[in-house]
XYZ file of C-alpha atoms in Angstrom:
408
model
C 34.529 29.991 -20.224
C 36.668 28.981 -22.921
C 35.443 27.734 -26.420
C 36.776 24.006 -25.758
C 34.954 23.817 -22.298
C 31.684 25.102 -23.613
C 31.774 22.597 -26.557
C 32.638 19.739 -24.195
C 29.626 20.598 -21.923
C 27.369 20.437 -25.205
C 28.944 17.227 -26.395
C 30.055 18.951 -29.475
C 34.001 18.715 -28.849
C 35.747 20.001 -31.877
C 38.383 17.697 -33.317
C 40.662 17.654 -36.225
C 39.534 16.170 -39.348
C 35.817 14.605 -39.786
C 34.985 15.212 -35.970
C 32.587 18.026 -36.818
C 30.874 16.128 -39.399
C 30.296 13.058 -37.240
C 28.825 15.475 -34.442
C 26.305 16.713 -36.979
C 25.665 13.348 -38.447
C 24.588 12.306 -34.863
C 22.327 15.196 -34.441
C 20.744 14.498 -37.935
C 19.947 10.901 -36.999
C 18.230 11.967 -33.543
C 16.214 14.396 -35.623
C 15.321 11.769 -38.112
C 14.259 9.357 -35.365
C 12.066 11.907 -33.801
C 10.413 12.876 -37.215
C 9.648 9.111 -37.803
C 8.118 8.642 -34.411
C 5.861 11.711 -34.829
C 4.899 10.609 -38.142
C 3.915 7.112 -36.846
C 2.002 8.637 -34.050
C 0.148 10.821 -36.414
C -0.720 7.943 -38.674
C -1.987 5.832 -35.825
C -4.137 8.694 -34.468
C -5.545 9.461 -37.890
C -6.540 5.863 -38.360
C -8.974 6.295 -35.388
C -11.060 8.823 -37.261
C -12.247 6.222 -39.739
C -15.373 7.506 -41.663
C -15.124 10.924 -40.097
C -16.131 14.013 -42.174
C -13.378 14.794 -44.834
C -11.129 11.863 -43.789
C -10.858 8.317 -44.867
C -9.597 5.082 -43.473
C -8.566 1.978 -45.499
C -11.590 1.030 -47.651
C -14.068 3.396 -45.837
C -16.306 5.807 -47.783
C -15.269 9.496 -47.488
C -18.044 11.783 -46.032
C -17.329 15.115 -47.676
C -16.533 18.270 -45.578
C -19.693 20.360 -45.332
C -19.579 23.738 -43.889
C -23.142 24.655 -43.423
C -25.453 25.681 -40.355
C -27.438 22.579 -41.140
C -27.635 19.727 -43.812
C -28.932 16.332 -44.637
C -28.675 13.614 -47.216
C -31.872 11.400 -47.366
C -33.296 8.638 -49.506
C -36.406 9.864 -51.163
C -37.815 6.240 -51.388
C -37.534 5.379 -47.738
C -36.849 8.473 -45.672
C -33.630 6.848 -44.254
C -31.025 9.627 -43.443
C -27.426 8.890 -45.002
C -25.765 11.738 -43.508
C -26.618 15.116 -41.704
C -25.765 17.830 -39.157
C -28.209 19.704 -36.799
C -31.083 18.289 -38.946
C -33.958 19.506 -36.728
C -32.377 23.089 -36.065
C -35.037 25.812 -36.958
C -33.575 28.015 -39.489
C -34.729 30.398 -42.236
C -34.903 28.543 -45.656
C -35.278 31.606 -48.070
C -36.925 30.718 -51.375
C -36.745 26.767 -50.967
C -40.121 27.827 -49.304
C -41.574 27.823 -52.874
C -41.389 24.110 -52.786
C -44.434 24.143 -50.507
C -45.975 26.970 -52.641
C -45.676 24.786 -55.675
C -46.821 21.621 -54.228
C -49.993 23.285 -53.036
C -50.578 24.754 -56.488
C -49.985 21.324 -58.280
C -52.493 19.570 -55.763
C -55.110 22.338 -56.323
C -56.612 21.114 -59.654
C -56.277 22.110 -63.364
C -53.155 23.891 -63.940
C -54.162 25.432 -67.335
C -56.593 27.840 -66.102
C -55.661 31.569 -67.030
C -55.008 33.998 -64.250
C -55.107 37.814 -64.644
C -52.073 39.377 -62.338
C -53.407 41.955 -60.164
C -51.365 45.164 -58.759
C -51.089 43.454 -55.414
C -49.644 40.291 -56.691
C -46.634 42.410 -58.109
C -46.383 44.681 -55.077
C -43.693 42.670 -53.400
C -39.870 42.571 -52.915
C -36.913 40.352 -53.675
C -36.388 38.243 -56.865
C -39.041 38.965 -59.548
C -40.140 37.198 -62.738
C -41.231 40.586 -64.180
C -45.027 40.305 -64.329
C -47.148 43.417 -64.498
C -50.713 44.084 -63.398
C -53.036 42.873 -66.137
C -50.566 40.100 -67.416
C -52.481 36.771 -68.186
C -50.823 33.427 -67.867
C -51.861 29.865 -66.616
C -51.187 28.351 -63.216
C -48.722 26.128 -64.673
C -46.788 28.986 -66.218
C -46.798 30.785 -62.896
C -45.381 27.680 -61.087
C -42.632 27.425 -63.819
C -41.817 31.112 -63.447
C -41.643 30.713 -59.535
C -39.574 27.420 -59.385
C -37.263 28.077 -62.312
C -36.596 31.987 -61.793
C -37.678 32.054 -58.124
C -40.054 34.999 -58.970
C -41.718 36.316 -55.708
C -44.321 38.136 -57.761
C -45.230 34.521 -59.460
C -45.361 33.104 -56.031
C -47.820 35.765 -54.972
C -50.050 35.171 -57.808
C -49.938 31.372 -57.221
C -51.052 32.011 -53.475
C -53.856 34.249 -54.929
C -55.087 31.604 -57.543
C -54.985 28.586 -54.959
C -56.562 29.981 -51.768
C -56.120 33.896 -51.691
C -55.835 35.221 -48.084
C -55.982 31.575 -46.646
C -52.751 30.260 -48.517
C -50.328 30.583 -45.663
C -52.940 28.699 -43.394
C -52.998 26.041 -46.021
C -49.196 25.929 -46.215
C -49.072 25.360 -42.425
C -51.869 22.699 -42.472
C -50.019 20.761 -45.246
C -46.650 20.930 -43.233
C -48.499 19.440 -40.231
C -50.009 16.663 -42.539
C -46.533 15.809 -43.850
C -45.015 15.739 -40.228
C -42.957 18.914 -40.522
C -42.613 19.560 -36.875
C -39.834 22.172 -37.083
C -41.546 24.347 -39.741
C -43.711 27.490 -39.741
C -44.646 29.494 -42.749
C -45.686 33.362 -42.957
C -45.344 33.911 -46.561
C -45.297 31.865 -49.971
C -42.038 33.177 -51.351
C -39.499 32.871 -48.309
C -38.956 36.567 -47.613
C -37.199 37.184 -44.084
C -39.536 36.867 -41.092
C -38.650 35.615 -37.686
C -41.557 33.419 -37.549
C -40.849 31.857 -41.037
C -38.397 28.964 -40.514
C -38.053 25.109 -41.287
C -35.226 22.453 -40.849
C -33.076 20.424 -43.021
C -35.063 17.415 -42.047
C -38.526 19.000 -42.759
C -37.384 20.446 -46.291
C -36.240 16.898 -47.184
C -39.687 15.640 -46.077
C -41.393 18.351 -48.013
C -39.059 17.514 -51.159
C -40.118 13.748 -50.909
C -43.722 14.662 -51.139
C -43.173 17.192 -53.888
C -41.260 14.566 -56.205
C -44.261 12.350 -55.871
C -46.448 14.821 -57.751
C -45.811 14.400 -61.475
C -46.694 18.080 -62.367
C -44.340 19.435 -59.902
C -41.417 17.086 -60.658
C -41.642 17.887 -64.277
C -41.478 21.672 -63.899
C -38.591 21.586 -61.163
C -36.592 19.216 -63.134
C -36.486 21.324 -66.244
C -33.234 22.945 -67.080
C -35.065 25.351 -69.492
C -38.686 26.280 -70.181
C -40.854 28.547 -72.089
C -44.075 30.258 -70.690
C -46.842 32.477 -72.359
C -47.403 35.938 -70.805
C -50.414 37.444 -72.433
C -49.422 35.764 -75.533
C -45.836 36.543 -75.429
C -43.466 33.756 -75.291
C -40.819 33.907 -72.448
C -37.977 31.606 -72.347
C -36.601 30.762 -68.925
C -33.338 29.228 -67.741
C -33.505 27.390 -64.332
C -31.180 29.035 -61.753
C -30.372 25.609 -60.307
C -27.034 24.981 -61.877
C -27.091 21.217 -60.768
C -29.465 20.321 -63.374
C -26.801 21.135 -65.973
C -23.780 20.055 -63.861
C -24.652 17.108 -61.608
C -25.359 13.697 -62.748
C -28.845 12.427 -62.552
C -29.947 15.857 -61.277
C -33.982 16.206 -61.139
C -34.551 19.300 -59.175
C -35.270 21.082 -56.778
C -34.875 24.734 -55.577
C -32.356 27.422 -54.795
C -32.712 30.190 -52.167
C -30.805 33.220 -50.810
C -31.537 36.000 -48.390
C -28.933 37.880 -46.320
C -30.416 36.395 -43.122
C -30.702 32.655 -44.516
C -27.576 32.658 -46.627
C -27.376 30.206 -49.592
C -30.074 27.544 -49.090
C -30.536 24.589 -51.488
C -32.682 21.613 -52.035
C -31.637 19.087 -54.626
C -32.543 15.685 -55.810
C -30.693 13.237 -57.997
C -31.698 9.787 -59.488
C -29.012 7.244 -60.483
C -29.817 3.515 -61.346
C -33.513 3.944 -60.260
C -32.716 5.177 -56.807
C -33.267 8.923 -55.747
C -31.498 10.857 -53.020
C -32.413 14.308 -51.603
C -29.981 16.655 -50.269
C -30.632 19.869 -48.346
C -28.247 22.555 -47.166
C -29.118 25.725 -45.071
C -26.626 28.625 -44.959
C -24.008 26.916 -46.929
C -21.556 29.332 -48.865
C -20.242 26.306 -51.091
C -23.537 24.585 -51.756
C -22.860 23.552 -55.381
C -19.882 21.528 -54.653
C -21.353 20.418 -51.313
C -24.294 18.797 -53.111
C -22.362 17.330 -55.797
C -19.992 15.708 -53.154
C -22.767 14.389 -50.911
C -24.636 12.935 -53.748
C -21.498 11.056 -54.875
C -20.916 9.826 -51.453
C -24.524 8.656 -51.021
C -24.758 6.705 -54.221
C -21.280 5.419 -53.927
C -21.740 3.951 -50.463
C -25.329 3.057 -50.437
C -26.466 -0.712 -50.826
C -29.044 -1.564 -53.367
C -31.491 -4.175 -52.211
C -34.288 -5.515 -54.400
C -38.064 -4.816 -53.709
C -40.778 -7.087 -54.937
C -42.397 -5.078 -58.170
C -43.952 -8.363 -59.373
C -45.776 -9.470 -56.283
C -48.836 -11.619 -56.945
C -51.154 -13.388 -54.532
C -54.611 -14.608 -54.437
C -57.498 -13.754 -52.092
C -60.850 -15.211 -51.301
C -64.047 -13.372 -52.140
C -67.261 -13.741 -50.269
C -70.641 -13.228 -51.919
C -68.960 -12.975 -55.501
C -69.363 -14.596 -58.915
C -65.882 -15.973 -58.429
C -64.490 -17.461 -55.358
C -61.018 -15.887 -55.473
C -59.465 -12.897 -57.076
C -55.650 -12.438 -58.196
C -53.929 -9.293 -56.621
C -50.630 -7.612 -57.703
C -48.476 -4.656 -56.885
C -48.284 -1.758 -59.195
C -44.928 -0.346 -58.952
C -41.796 0.233 -61.246
C -39.539 0.228 -58.319
C -37.230 -2.598 -58.557
C -34.648 -1.622 -55.695
C -34.039 0.693 -52.937
C -30.854 2.452 -52.040
C -29.875 1.940 -48.321
C -27.272 3.352 -46.393
C -24.265 0.896 -45.697
C -25.291 -1.574 -43.204
C -29.070 -1.000 -43.211
C -31.370 -3.927 -43.781
C -34.450 -3.648 -45.945
C -37.621 -5.056 -44.287
C -40.791 -6.003 -46.109
C -44.098 -6.365 -44.532
C -47.244 -7.502 -46.713
C -50.397 -6.153 -45.391
C -53.510 -7.763 -46.831
C -57.042 -8.697 -45.425
C -57.914 -12.543 -45.050
C -60.819 -12.044 -47.624
C -62.648 -9.618 -49.619
C -66.355 -8.789 -49.987
C -67.754 -8.623 -53.535
C -68.133 -6.539 -55.526
C -64.310 -6.003 -56.310
C -63.400 -3.519 -58.884
C -60.253 -4.114 -61.155
C -57.520 -1.838 -59.918
C -59.186 -1.484 -56.445
C -56.620 -0.939 -53.774
C -56.839 -4.051 -51.448
C -53.529 -3.761 -49.325
C -50.120 -2.752 -49.330
C -46.384 -3.730 -49.143
C -44.639 -1.751 -46.435
C -40.714 -1.482 -46.755
C -38.668 0.087 -43.869
C -35.104 0.484 -43.398
C -33.064 1.989 -40.431
C -34.743 4.922 -38.749
C -36.179 6.147 -42.036
C -39.972 6.256 -42.922
C -41.849 3.550 -44.317
C -42.216 3.302 -48.219
C -45.658 2.016 -49.068
C -46.596 0.205 -52.257
C -50.199 -0.322 -53.007
C -51.507 -3.907 -53.977
C -54.384 -3.777 -56.142
C -56.874 -6.407 -57.668
C -55.940 -7.626 -61.056
C -59.476 -8.153 -62.300
C -63.067 -7.377 -61.101
C -65.452 -9.688 -59.349
C -69.087 -8.828 -59.498
C -71.451 -9.753 -56.513
C -73.599 -12.783 -56.614
C -77.309 -12.125 -57.421
C -79.746 -13.621 -54.861
C -82.837 -14.959 -56.576
C -86.019 -13.337 -55.427
C -88.536 -15.599 -53.887
C -92.289 -15.806 -54.958
C -95.126 -15.883 -52.421
C -95.381 -19.824 -52.422
C -91.765 -20.083 -51.850
C -91.847 -17.716 -49.118
C -94.863 -19.392 -47.468
C -93.275 -22.730 -47.891
C -90.105 -21.544 -45.949
C -92.202 -19.875 -43.200
C -93.835 -23.435 -42.601
C -90.523 -25.125 -42.575
C -89.246 -22.794 -40.149
C -92.258 -23.618 -37.761
C -91.731 -27.341 -38.108
C -88.321 -26.842 -36.703
């Protein structure tokens, strides 16, 4: 077939002058229209994914991209879940286990008692603080070495001090008390074991409880600390980089094993509100936690509580007929997920029996939001009320009363 016939069939008939240019202009125009239509289609489909992970619609918050086996972002105040993935999946949690170990230690009693390290305590594996048999240090310093440097030897010592061979049983009992339904512990440090697991949700619940203990919170929130080992001062730097790199960071614990991957539990406080973030098997956990915290604090609504609540209750059998009651809380507002509504319920008895002690807990204010757990704020008596003394009756008064009853 001749060249002109082929060109005619393809509508590309060559002509003298500008004919070739006009042909190519028509093709370019068709291509431009096609590209424009494709762009409009992509834009319209992209607009349907508003609020999706890593994407953004007009005016919508951006949920950062998270590559983890499981994660959660939770309010430390109400337990409300801001974001998450596979939050109840049972997974290994590595050294974030030490949050439970530290909480049990903080709740066990005096933290300044001296403990002598045994050979059995240092016969462990994994990350070590560097203790030797015969070293002496306090339970507080053992907790510090365990939480800041993730020392498995320190964790073994803590377990020995608190409950000895019964420590793991105590861990599981505490987990049950906290409602950690997807958790089971087999050791105090997080060493790999098929029967040692938790979930992102459970670790967030544990973190909430641990933050409420002032001794634990002070230790896990320290970027640096010093401990005394047999009279020698050791300076420790917390392995949790977020304490130095993330706004408002207040803890909590890092973790890593080959089986569990990188695990991290963090907490941050901004403008009086606290969020907890947990990631399990997340290779980019430092960035993810920063981004999730920014997301939560940036999109949450702050709603006021009632830290100055005052009421009056009747008193039966007291030297005063009423008593003033109040809340004892510095919590002025709660951070809630966008769209959640804060509900307040006041639980008080209709009256009190004397005696009433100053500071006695007489009721509570219950705050709930979304599907999160409740935040309970105690209501206490502002002052004491003594019981009214009943005058003792003499013999003749008793006898007179007896006859008066018979007359009736």
